[in-house]
């Protein structure tokens, strides 16, 4: 009789443990399902944001393309900058670049009457390319893209592929 009592007590304990493990397993499954649902929702949001960003970029490109009045590609020789003292070559190369673009894009240098002088903007890429080897060694020539917009502002970019 004692053996039967012990066996039944052990069986009851095992049954209770099995019920507890089943409950834990069910809870883990529920948590895993919730985590998957959250991940799916985050993926959907990321996709929607990416689509919106692409649309915004497309709209900006269209606006930029519509604003362009004139666009030209130039290879600008900077060899005259090498005739300057070593510590003045890169600044002179920048002045040569500006004067070349003013001449070829027909910019007014001074304000005539009440009108403002047309502006010349050099992009960071072009500036970094000229200064890439320091003040003493600017490039001998540089290929650029000059873009004039509706307001007469000329912006200089590096030509693509450079």
JSON list of C-alpha atoms in Angstrom, two decimals:
[
{"chain": "A", "resi": 1, "resn": "UNK", "atom": "CA", "xyz": [0.00, 0.00, 0.00]},
{"chain": "A", "resi": 2, "resn": "UNK", "atom": "CA", "xyz": [2.75, 2.39, 0.77]},
{"chain": "A", "resi": 3, "resn": "UNK", "atom": "CA", "xyz": [4.20, 1.85, -2.68]},
{"chain": "A", "resi": 4, "resn": "UNK", "atom": "CA", "xyz": [0.88, 2.66, -4.33]},
{"chain": "A", "resi": 5, "resn": "UNK", "atom": "CA", "xyz": [0.56, 5.83, -2.31]},
{"chain": "A", "resi": 6, "resn": "UNK", "atom": "CA", "xyz": [4.07, 6.91, -3.27]},
{"chain": "A", "resi": 7, "resn": "UNK", "atom": "CA", "xyz": [3.43, 6.15, -6.95]},
{"chain": "A", "resi": 8, "resn": "UNK", "atom": "CA", "xyz": [0.19, 8.14, -6.97]},
{"chain": "A", "resi": 9, "resn": "UNK", "atom": "CA", "xyz": [1.88, 11.07, -5.23]},
{"chain": "A", "resi": 10, "resn": "UNK", "atom": "CA", "xyz": [4.69, 11.01, -7.82]},
{"chain": "A", "resi": 11, "resn": "UNK", "atom": "CA", "xyz": [2.18, 10.80, -10.65]},
{"chain": "A", "resi": 12, "resn": "UNK", "atom": "CA", "xyz": [0.28, 13.78, -9.25]},
{"chain": "A", "resi": 13, "resn": "UNK", "atom": "CA", "xyz": [3.51, 15.81, -8.99]},
{"chain": "A", "resi": 14, "resn": "UNK", "atom": "CA", "xyz": [4.48, 14.86, -12.55]},
{"chain": "A", "resi": 15, "resn": "UNK", "atom": "CA", "xyz": [1.01, 15.83, -13.79]},
{"chain": "A", "resi": 16, "resn": "UNK", "atom": "CA", "xyz": [1.23, 19.20, -12.12]},
{"chain": "A", "resi": 17, "resn": "UNK", "atom": "CA", "xyz": [4.72, 19.75, -13.60]},
{"chain": "A", "resi": 18, "resn": "UNK", "atom": "CA", "xyz": [3.45, 18.77, -17.05]},
{"chain": "A", "resi": 19, "resn": "UNK", "atom": "CA", "xyz": [0.58, 21.23, -16.76]},
{"chain": "A", "resi": 20, "resn": "UNK", "atom": "CA", "xyz": [3.00, 23.98, -15.75]},
{"chain": "A", "resi": 21, "resn": "UNK", "atom": "CA", "xyz": [5.34, 23.22, -18.64]},
{"chain": "A", "resi": 22, "resn": "UNK", "atom": "CA", "xyz": [2.41, 23.24, -21.06]},
{"chain": "A", "resi": 23, "resn": "UNK", "atom": "CA", "xyz": [1.31, 26.64, -19.75]},
{"chain": "A", "resi": 24, "resn": "UNK", "atom": "CA", "xyz": [4.86, 27.99, -20.09]},
{"chain": "A", "resi": 25, "resn": "UNK", "atom": "CA", "xyz": [5.12, 26.60, -23.61]},
{"chain": "A", "resi": 26, "resn": "UNK", "atom": "CA", "xyz": [1.80, 28.21, -24.55]},
{"chain": "A", "resi": 27, "resn": "UNK", "atom": "CA", "xyz": [2.95, 31.55, -23.15]},
{"chain": "A", "resi": 28, "resn": "UNK", "atom": "CA", "xyz": [6.23, 31.32, -25.09]},
{"chain": "A", "resi": 29, "resn": "UNK", "atom": "CA", "xyz": [4.33, 30.54, -28.29]},
{"chain": "A", "resi": 30, "resn": "UNK", "atom": "CA", "xyz": [2.05, 33.53, -27.71]},
{"chain": "A", "resi": 31, "resn": "UNK", "atom": "CA", "xyz": [5.05, 35.79, -27.13]},
{"chain": "A", "resi": 32, "resn": "UNK", "atom": "CA", "xyz": [6.76, 34.48, -30.26]},
{"chain": "A", "resi": 33, "resn": "UNK", "atom": "CA", "xyz": [3.61, 35.17, -32.31]},
{"chain": "A", "resi": 34, "resn": "UNK", "atom": "CA", "xyz": [3.40, 38.70, -30.92]},
{"chain": "A", "resi": 35, "resn": "UNK", "atom": "CA", "xyz": [7.07, 39.30, -31.73]},
{"chain": "A", "resi": 36, "resn": "UNK", "atom": "CA", "xyz": [6.52, 38.11, -35.30]},
{"chain": "A", "resi": 37, "resn": "UNK", "atom": "CA", "xyz": [3.50, 40.40, -35.66]},
{"chain": "A", "resi": 38, "resn": "UNK", "atom": "CA", "xyz": [5.54, 43.36, -34.40]},
{"chain": "A", "resi": 39, "resn": "UNK", "atom": "CA", "xyz": [8.38, 42.56, -36.83]},
{"chain": "A", "resi": 40, "resn": "UNK", "atom": "CA", "xyz": [5.95, 42.35, -39.74]},
{"chain": "A", "resi": 41, "resn": "UNK", "atom": "CA", "xyz": [4.41, 45.69, -38.79]},
{"chain": "A", "resi": 42, "resn": "UNK", "atom": "CA", "xyz": [7.87, 47.30, -38.57]},
{"chain": "A", "resi": 43, "resn": "UNK", "atom": "CA", "xyz": [8.78, 45.90, -41.99]},
{"chain": "A", "resi": 44, "resn": "UNK", "atom": "CA", "xyz": [5.59, 47.32, -43.49]},
{"chain": "A", "resi": 45, "resn": "UNK", "atom": "CA", "xyz": [6.28, 50.72, -41.95]},
{"chain": "A", "resi": 46, "resn": "UNK", "atom": "CA", "xyz": [9.87, 50.68, -43.24]},
{"chain": "A", "resi": 47, "resn": "UNK", "atom": "CA", "xyz": [8.65, 49.80, -46.75]},
{"chain": "A", "resi": 48, "resn": "UNK", "atom": "CA", "xyz": [6.08, 52.59, -46.69]},
{"chain": "A", "resi": 49, "resn": "UNK", "atom": "CA", "xyz": [8.68, 55.10, -45.49]},
{"chain": "A", "resi": 50, "resn": "UNK", "atom": "CA", "xyz": [11.07, 53.99, -48.24]},
{"chain": "A", "resi": 51, "resn": "UNK", "atom": "CA", "xyz": [8.34, 54.47, -50.86]},
{"chain": "A", "resi": 52, "resn": "UNK", "atom": "CA", "xyz": [7.55, 57.93, -49.52]},
{"chain": "A", "resi": 53, "resn": "UNK", "atom": "CA", "xyz": [11.24, 58.89, -49.55]},
{"chain": "A", "resi": 54, "resn": "UNK", "atom": "CA", "xyz": [11.58, 57.70, -53.15]},
{"chain": "A", "resi": 55, "resn": "UNK", "atom": "CA", "xyz": [8.57, 59.78, -54.16]},
{"chain": "A", "resi": 56, "resn": "UNK", "atom": "CA", "xyz": [9.97, 62.86, -52.42]},
{"chain": "A", "resi": 57, "resn": "UNK", "atom": "CA", "xyz": [13.35, 62.38, -54.15]},
{"chain": "A", "resi": 58, "resn": "UNK", "atom": "CA", "xyz": [11.63, 61.99, -57.52]},
{"chain": "A", "resi": 59, "resn": "UNK", "atom": "CA", "xyz": [9.64, 65.19, -56.95]},
{"chain": "A", "resi": 60, "resn": "UNK", "atom": "CA", "xyz": [12.80, 67.07, -55.96]},
{"chain": "A", "resi": 61, "resn": "UNK", "atom": "CA", "xyz": [14.62, 65.83, -59.08]},
{"chain": "A", "resi": 62, "resn": "UNK", "atom": "CA", "xyz": [11.71, 66.98, -61.25]},
{"chain": "A", "resi": 63, "resn": "UNK", "atom": "CA", "xyz": [11.77, 70.40, -59.60]},
{"chain": "A", "resi": 64, "resn": "UNK", "atom": "CA", "xyz": [15.52, 70.69, -60.10]},
{"chain": "A", "resi": 65, "resn": "UNK", "atom": "CA", "xyz": [15.27, 69.62, -63.74]},
{"chain": "A", "resi": 66, "resn": "UNK", "atom": "CA", "xyz": [12.49, 72.13, -64.36]},
{"chain": "A", "resi": 67, "resn": "UNK", "atom": "CA", "xyz": [14.53, 74.96, -62.83]},
{"chain": "A", "resi": 68, "resn": "UNK", "atom": "CA", "xyz": [17.60, 74.37, -65.01]},
{"chain": "A", "resi": 69, "resn": "UNK", "atom": "CA", "xyz": [17.85, 77.00, -67.73]},
{"chain": "A", "resi": 70, "resn": "UNK", "atom": "CA", "xyz": [21.33, 76.22, -69.00]},
{"chain": "A", "resi": 71, "resn": "UNK", "atom": "CA", "xyz": [23.77, 73.40, -68.36]},
{"chain": "A", "resi": 72, "resn": "UNK", "atom": "CA", "xyz": [27.30, 73.03, -69.77]},
{"chain": "A", "resi": 73, "resn": "UNK", "atom": "CA", "xyz": [30.26, 70.75, -69.19]},
{"chain": "A", "resi": 74, "resn": "UNK", "atom": "CA", "xyz": [33.73, 72.29, -69.14]},
{"chain": "A", "resi": 75, "resn": "UNK", "atom": "CA", "xyz": [37.28, 71.05, -68.73]},
{"chain": "A", "resi": 76, "resn": "UNK", "atom": "CA", "xyz": [38.94, 73.95, -66.98]},
{"chain": "A", "resi": 77, "resn": "UNK", "atom": "CA", "xyz": [42.74, 74.23, -67.26]},
{"chain": "A", "resi": 78, "resn": "UNK", "atom": "CA", "xyz": [44.31, 75.20, -63.96]},
{"chain": "A", "resi": 79, "resn": "UNK", "atom": "CA", "xyz": [47.95, 75.14, -65.10]},
{"chain": "A", "resi": 80, "resn": "UNK", "atom": "CA", "xyz": [48.39, 78.89, -64.57]},
{"chain": "A", "resi": 81, "resn": "UNK", "atom": "CA", "xyz": [47.94, 78.27, -60.84]},
{"chain": "A", "resi": 82, "resn": "UNK", "atom": "CA", "xyz": [51.24, 76.39, -60.91]},
{"chain": "A", "resi": 83, "resn": "UNK", "atom": "CA", "xyz": [53.03, 79.63, -61.84]},
{"chain": "A", "resi": 84, "resn": "UNK", "atom": "CA", "xyz": [52.20, 81.01, -58.40]},
{"chain": "A", "resi": 85, "resn": "UNK", "atom": "CA", "xyz": [54.18, 80.48, -55.21]},
{"chain": "A", "resi": 86, "resn": "UNK", "atom": "CA", "xyz": [53.57, 77.06, -53.65]},
{"chain": "A", "resi": 87, "resn": "UNK", "atom": "CA", "xyz": [51.42, 78.32, -50.78]},
{"chain": "A", "resi": 88, "resn": "UNK", "atom": "CA", "xyz": [49.09, 80.29, -53.07]},
{"chain": "A", "resi": 89, "resn": "UNK", "atom": "CA", "xyz": [48.31, 77.70, -55.76]},
{"chain": "A", "resi": 90, "resn": "UNK", "atom": "CA", "xyz": [44.98, 76.26, -54.55]},
{"chain": "A", "resi": 91, "resn": "UNK", "atom": "CA", "xyz": [43.44, 79.71, -53.87]},
{"chain": "A", "resi": 92, "resn": "UNK", "atom": "CA", "xyz": [44.57, 80.84, -57.30]},
{"chain": "A", "resi": 93, "resn": "UNK", "atom": "CA", "xyz": [43.08, 77.69, -58.85]},
{"chain": "A", "resi": 94, "resn": "UNK", "atom": "CA", "xyz": [39.77, 78.62, -57.23]},
{"chain": "A", "resi": 95, "resn": "UNK", "atom": "CA", "xyz": [39.98, 82.14, -58.69]},
{"chain": "A", "resi": 96, "resn": "UNK", "atom": "CA", "xyz": [40.81, 80.71, -62.13]},
{"chain": "A", "resi": 97, "resn": "UNK", "atom": "CA", "xyz": [37.80, 78.37, -61.87]},
{"chain": "A", "resi": 98, "resn": "UNK", "atom": "CA", "xyz": [35.46, 81.24, -60.95]},
{"chain": "A", "resi": 99, "resn": "UNK", "atom": "CA", "xyz": [36.70, 83.56, -63.69]},
{"chain": "A", "resi": 100, "resn": "UNK", "atom": "CA", "xyz": [36.46, 80.78, -66.32]},
{"chain": "A", "resi": 101, "resn": "UNK", "atom": "CA", "xyz": [32.85, 80.01, -65.41]},
{"chain": "A", "resi": 102, "resn": "UNK", "atom": "CA", "xyz": [31.90, 83.71, -65.23]},
{"chain": "A", "resi": 103, "resn": "UNK", "atom": "CA", "xyz": [33.32, 84.23, -68.70]},
{"chain": "A", "resi": 104, "resn": "UNK", "atom": "CA", "xyz": [31.76, 81.15, -70.34]},
{"chain": "A", "resi": 105, "resn": "UNK", "atom": "CA", "xyz": [28.36, 81.32, -68.60]},
{"chain": "A", "resi": 106, "resn": "UNK", "atom": "CA", "xyz": [28.16, 85.12, -69.27]},
{"chain": "A", "resi": 107, "resn": "UNK", "atom": "CA", "xyz": [27.68, 86.24, -65.68]},
{"chain": "A", "resi": 108, "resn": "UNK", "atom": "CA", "xyz": [27.69, 89.90, -64.76]},
{"chain": "A", "resi": 109, "resn": "UNK", "atom": "CA", "xyz": [30.32, 90.69, -62.18]},
{"chain": "A", "resi": 110, "resn": "UNK", "atom": "CA", "xyz": [28.86, 93.94, -60.86]},
{"chain": "A", "resi": 111, "resn": "UNK", "atom": "CA", "xyz": [25.32, 94.98, -60.20]},
{"chain": "A", "resi": 112, "resn": "UNK", "atom": "CA", "xyz": [24.02, 97.20, -62.95]},
{"chain": "A", "resi": 113, "resn": "UNK", "atom": "CA", "xyz": [21.44, 99.68, -61.73]},
{"chain": "A", "resi": 114, "resn": "UNK", "atom": "CA", "xyz": [19.03, 98.14, -59.24]},
{"chain": "A", "resi": 115, "resn": "UNK", "atom": "CA", "xyz": [19.54, 94.56, -60.40]},
{"chain": "A", "resi": 116, "resn": "UNK", "atom": "CA", "xyz": [21.60, 92.20, -58.29]},
{"chain": "A", "resi": 117, "resn": "UNK", "atom": "CA", "xyz": [24.75, 90.59, -59.63]},
{"chain": "A", "resi": 118, "resn": "UNK", "atom": "CA", "xyz": [24.28, 87.00, -60.63]},
{"chain": "A", "resi": 119, "resn": "UNK", "atom": "CA", "xyz": [25.68, 84.55, -58.12]},
{"chain": "A", "resi": 120, "resn": "UNK", "atom": "CA", "xyz": [28.26, 81.83, -58.60]},
{"chain": "A", "resi": 121, "resn": "UNK", "atom": "CA", "xyz": [28.12, 78.83, -56.23]},
{"chain": "A", "resi": 122, "resn": "UNK", "atom": "CA", "xyz": [30.85, 76.19, -56.08]},
{"chain": "A", "resi": 123, "resn": "UNK", "atom": "CA", "xyz": [29.75, 72.81, -54.72]},
{"chain": "A", "resi": 124, "resn": "UNK", "atom": "CA", "xyz": [31.65, 71.14, -51.92]},
{"chain": "A", "resi": 125, "resn": "UNK", "atom": "CA", "xyz": [32.72, 68.33, -54.26]},
{"chain": "A", "resi": 126, "resn": "UNK", "atom": "CA", "xyz": [34.58, 70.73, -56.56]},
{"chain": "A", "resi": 127, "resn": "UNK", "atom": "CA", "xyz": [36.14, 72.57, -53.64]},
{"chain": "A", "resi": 128, "resn": "UNK", "atom": "CA", "xyz": [37.31, 69.30, -52.08]},
{"chain": "A", "resi": 129, "resn": "UNK", "atom": "CA", "xyz": [38.73, 68.10, -55.42]},
{"chain": "A", "resi": 130, "resn": "UNK", "atom": "CA", "xyz": [40.84, 71.25, -55.83]},
{"chain": "A", "resi": 131, "resn": "UNK", "atom": "CA", "xyz": [42.05, 71.15, -52.24]},
{"chain": "A", "resi": 132, "resn": "UNK", "atom": "CA", "xyz": [42.40, 67.32, -52.10]},
{"chain": "A", "resi": 133, "resn": "UNK", "atom": "CA", "xyz": [46.20, 67.36, -52.35]},
{"chain": "A", "resi": 134, "resn": "UNK", "atom": "CA", "xyz": [46.63, 70.46, -50.25]},
{"chain": "A", "resi": 135, "resn": "UNK", "atom": "CA", "xyz": [47.42, 74.09, -50.97]},
{"chain": "A", "resi": 136, "resn": "UNK", "atom": "CA", "xyz": [50.64, 73.33, -52.87]},
{"chain": "A", "resi": 137, "resn": "UNK", "atom": "CA", "xyz": [49.38, 70.80, -55.44]},
{"chain": "A", "resi": 138, "resn": "UNK", "atom": "CA", "xyz": [45.99, 71.58, -57.02]},
{"chain": "A", "resi": 139, "resn": "UNK", "atom": "CA", "xyz": [45.00, 69.52, -60.07]},
{"chain": "A", "resi": 140, "resn": "UNK", "atom": "CA", "xyz": [46.28, 70.61, -63.49]},
{"chain": "A", "resi": 141, "resn": "UNK", "atom": "CA", "xyz": [42.74, 70.56, -64.89]},
{"chain": "A", "resi": 142, "resn": "UNK", "atom": "CA", "xyz": [39.25, 69.77, -63.66]},
{"chain": "A", "resi": 143, "resn": "UNK", "atom": "CA", "xyz": [36.05, 68.65, -65.42]},
{"chain": "A", "resi": 144, "resn": "UNK", "atom": "CA", "xyz": [32.93, 70.39, -64.14]},
{"chain": "A", "resi": 145, "resn": "UNK", "atom": "CA", "xyz": [29.23, 70.81, -64.87]},
{"chain": "A", "resi": 146, "resn": "UNK", "atom": "CA", "xyz": [27.93, 74.39, -64.68]},
{"chain": "A", "resi": 147, "resn": "UNK", "atom": "CA", "xyz": [24.17, 74.78, -64.17]},
{"chain": "A", "resi": 148, "resn": "UNK", "atom": "CA", "xyz": [22.28, 78.08, -64.42]},
{"chain": "A", "resi": 149, "resn": "UNK", "atom": "CA", "xyz": [18.81, 78.22, -62.88]},
{"chain": "A", "resi": 150, "resn": "UNK", "atom": "CA", "xyz": [15.86, 80.59, -63.40]},
{"chain": "A", "resi": 151, "resn": "UNK", "atom": "CA", "xyz": [17.17, 83.18, -60.95]},
{"chain": "A", "resi": 152, "resn": "UNK", "atom": "CA", "xyz": [20.53, 83.40, -62.71]},
{"chain": "A", "resi": 153, "resn": "UNK", "atom": "CA", "xyz": [22.44, 81.49, -60.02]},
{"chain": "A", "resi": 154, "resn": "UNK", "atom": "CA", "xyz": [25.21, 79.36, -61.51]},
{"chain": "A", "resi": 155, "resn": "UNK", "atom": "CA", "xyz": [26.22, 76.27, -59.54]},
{"chain": "A", "resi": 156, "resn": "UNK", "atom": "CA", "xyz": [29.36, 74.33, -60.36]},
{"chain": "A", "resi": 157, "resn": "UNK", "atom": "CA", "xyz": [29.34, 70.55, -59.80]},
{"chain": "A", "resi": 158, "resn": "UNK", "atom": "CA", "xyz": [31.90, 67.88, -60.61]},
{"chain": "A", "resi": 159, "resn": "UNK", "atom": "CA", "xyz": [31.12, 66.24, -63.93]},
{"chain": "A", "resi": 160, "resn": "UNK", "atom": "CA", "xyz": [29.66, 62.75, -63.42]},
{"chain": "A", "resi": 161, "resn": "UNK", "atom": "CA", "xyz": [32.17, 59.96, -63.54]},
{"chain": "A", "resi": 162, "resn": "UNK", "atom": "CA", "xyz": [34.92, 62.06, -61.95]}
]
